[in-house]
Amino acid sequence: MRALGAVLVFLLAVPPAGAQTDNAISPAGVAAKPAAQTSKFRHPAIRPAALRGRPAIQRAQPPAQAPASAAAGAGEIRLAAAATRKRAPTPPEPARDAGMPLADRMALQLDLAWSGDYNGLVNGEINDKTTAAIKTFQRDRKLKETGVLNPQERALLAAAAKAKQALVGWSMVDDAVTGARIGLPAKQVPNKSQGKNGTRWSSAQGQVQVETFKIREPGTTLAAVYEQQKKEPATRKLEVNFLRPDFFILAGMQNLKKFYVRAEIKDGEVRGMTVLYDQATETIMDPVVVVMSSAFTPFPGVSSVAMAGPILKRKVEYGTGIVVSTAGHILTDREVTEGCNVIVVSGYGDADREAEDKSTGLALLRIYGAPDLVAATFSGDAAKGPPDLTLLGIADPQSQGGGGAISAKAAKARGETVDPAPQPGFSGAAVLDGQGRLVGMVELKTPVVANVGAASAQPQATLVAAPTIRAFLAAQKLAPAAARRPGVDAAKASLVRVICVRK
């Protein structure tokens, strides 16, 4: 419990995101995404009315995107204990922020929080605490402790964070009762109920509970709510209690459970969240609470800095699909099809979503009545080392004058990442190795951006290797297509454009 108290003490050193723009929290993403119910797979003979509007959809053009602007850092935060240590000569550290965009620095801090190595503010400030977290991550994995991650180490961290998010089912949720935006470990708290002043999420036996609350009465003050929360229920034993003019944080023990409360006031209204969990779950929940604290947005839209959560999806989004069966099955990036009201495969018509896998980011679509499809064959070998790659995809119409041509981009594999990342539209693109073999698929992940409403930052590309794809297809009982000759021309014959239309 003392360890968690130490974590929370640091978080108290700065106001929450909604309070001041220089201390706002914007983690990403890697992170995590709002929970969305997967649409039920439709029978091929059934076509909802929304899908019959395909001709108009195919004429739709993506909306113009606003330029992103970066938020300034808040300055380095030093622990008071550091001032008491005897200073010894140390070698100069590398320039930690040099050349790294703000969004990437935020994503780094968020991934370190998920890995359990970072417990500070997610603001893109690569200070001593962030560097120490990186060194801890490196030391625990028996890597050289440099305080700076090389591409392979960064990919390893991203994978670790992604695994933790998948483990708890992390998602950002808009609370309809309070109006707050909150990050939830959905797998830990699958049950939901709504009350007059907030929403409650909990596990089946109540081992983990998350509640939001809203207080708006004549004469409401933050100090009064703070005192009430300290004393109610009476079984609370405080280990952290911190009050600022516009927010407060409380943490400690409540009976045999750990608890954490964060609340903020604006225009006479207090909005907050409470997390309560058994000590037996602390290995999972302690890091999650740190991220939840950073992600909590009691008054969305009032800060100039966005919270941890997804980038706003475009109304019309374009991606690339790889035909994997002559029966009409198409493989693509799950994010391309997330939240789609209608999915269209250009030149063939509307598509059904047959399956998806959140852990790998793969999605399987299907179209019908297309006799001329050419199925791709994925190589039996995974891409190794940092080989030269060729990415084949269909770029967004905005970047090719409204066209739909297939283009090739040179890149290199650096662990699980692909560098440089291709332009929008290449989500789901085919990856060929130096011998022209199809060895994987590209997924584009847009990192968090600094400003609310800003356009998405430069996407980060990851490689889903052929063995992972073959395992996914086998789980859907799809046999590998007949082997075909390697090469760019052969791979192009299996590519299609995927169009997602959202409400």
Short mmCIF file of C-alpha atoms in Angstrom, two decimals, residues 39-48 51 328-330 332 337 341-345 349-355 363-368 498:
data_model
loop_
_atom_site.label_atom_id
_atom_site.label_comp_id
_atom_site.label_asym_id
_atom_site.label_seq_id
_atom_site.Cartn_x
_atom_site.Cartn_y
_atom_site.Cartn_z
CA SER A 39 -21.45 -5.62 -34.48
CA LYS A 40 -23.12 -8.99 -34.84
CA PHE A 41 -21.98 -10.86 -37.92
CA ARG A 42 -24.69 -10.61 -40.52
CA HIS A 43 -26.04 -13.41 -42.70
CA PRO A 44 -24.99 -12.86 -46.33
CA ALA A 45 -28.59 -12.75 -47.46
CA ILE A 46 -29.45 -9.95 -45.07
CA ARG A 47 -28.52 -6.40 -46.00
CA PRO A 48 -29.56 -3.61 -43.60
CA LEU A 51 -25.91 -0.72 -46.65
CA GLY A 328 -14.41 -13.19 -50.94
CA HIS A 329 -12.49 -13.06 -47.64
CA ILE A 330 -10.39 -9.92 -47.17
CA THR A 332 -7.31 -5.69 -43.16
CA THR A 337 -13.19 -1.02 -39.69
CA ASN A 341 -21.72 2.13 -40.04
CA VAL A 342 -21.00 0.76 -43.50
CA ILE A 343 -17.95 -1.03 -44.91
CA VAL A 344 -17.42 -0.95 -48.68
CA VAL A 345 -14.77 -2.67 -50.80
CA GLY A 349 -19.74 -3.32 -52.93
CA ASP A 350 -20.57 -3.62 -49.28
CA ALA A 351 -18.74 -6.04 -47.02
CA ASP A 352 -19.58 -7.98 -43.88
CA ARG A 353 -17.19 -8.14 -40.94
CA GLU A 354 -16.65 -11.85 -40.36
CA ALA A 355 -14.15 -11.78 -37.49
CA ALA A 363 -10.00 -7.98 -39.10
CA LEU A 364 -11.58 -10.32 -41.64
CA LEU A 365 -14.17 -8.98 -44.09
CA ARG A 366 -16.19 -10.78 -46.73
CA ILE A 367 -17.79 -9.75 -50.00
CA TYR A 368 -20.09 -11.85 -52.18
CA VAL A 498 -11.50 -0.68 -48.00
#
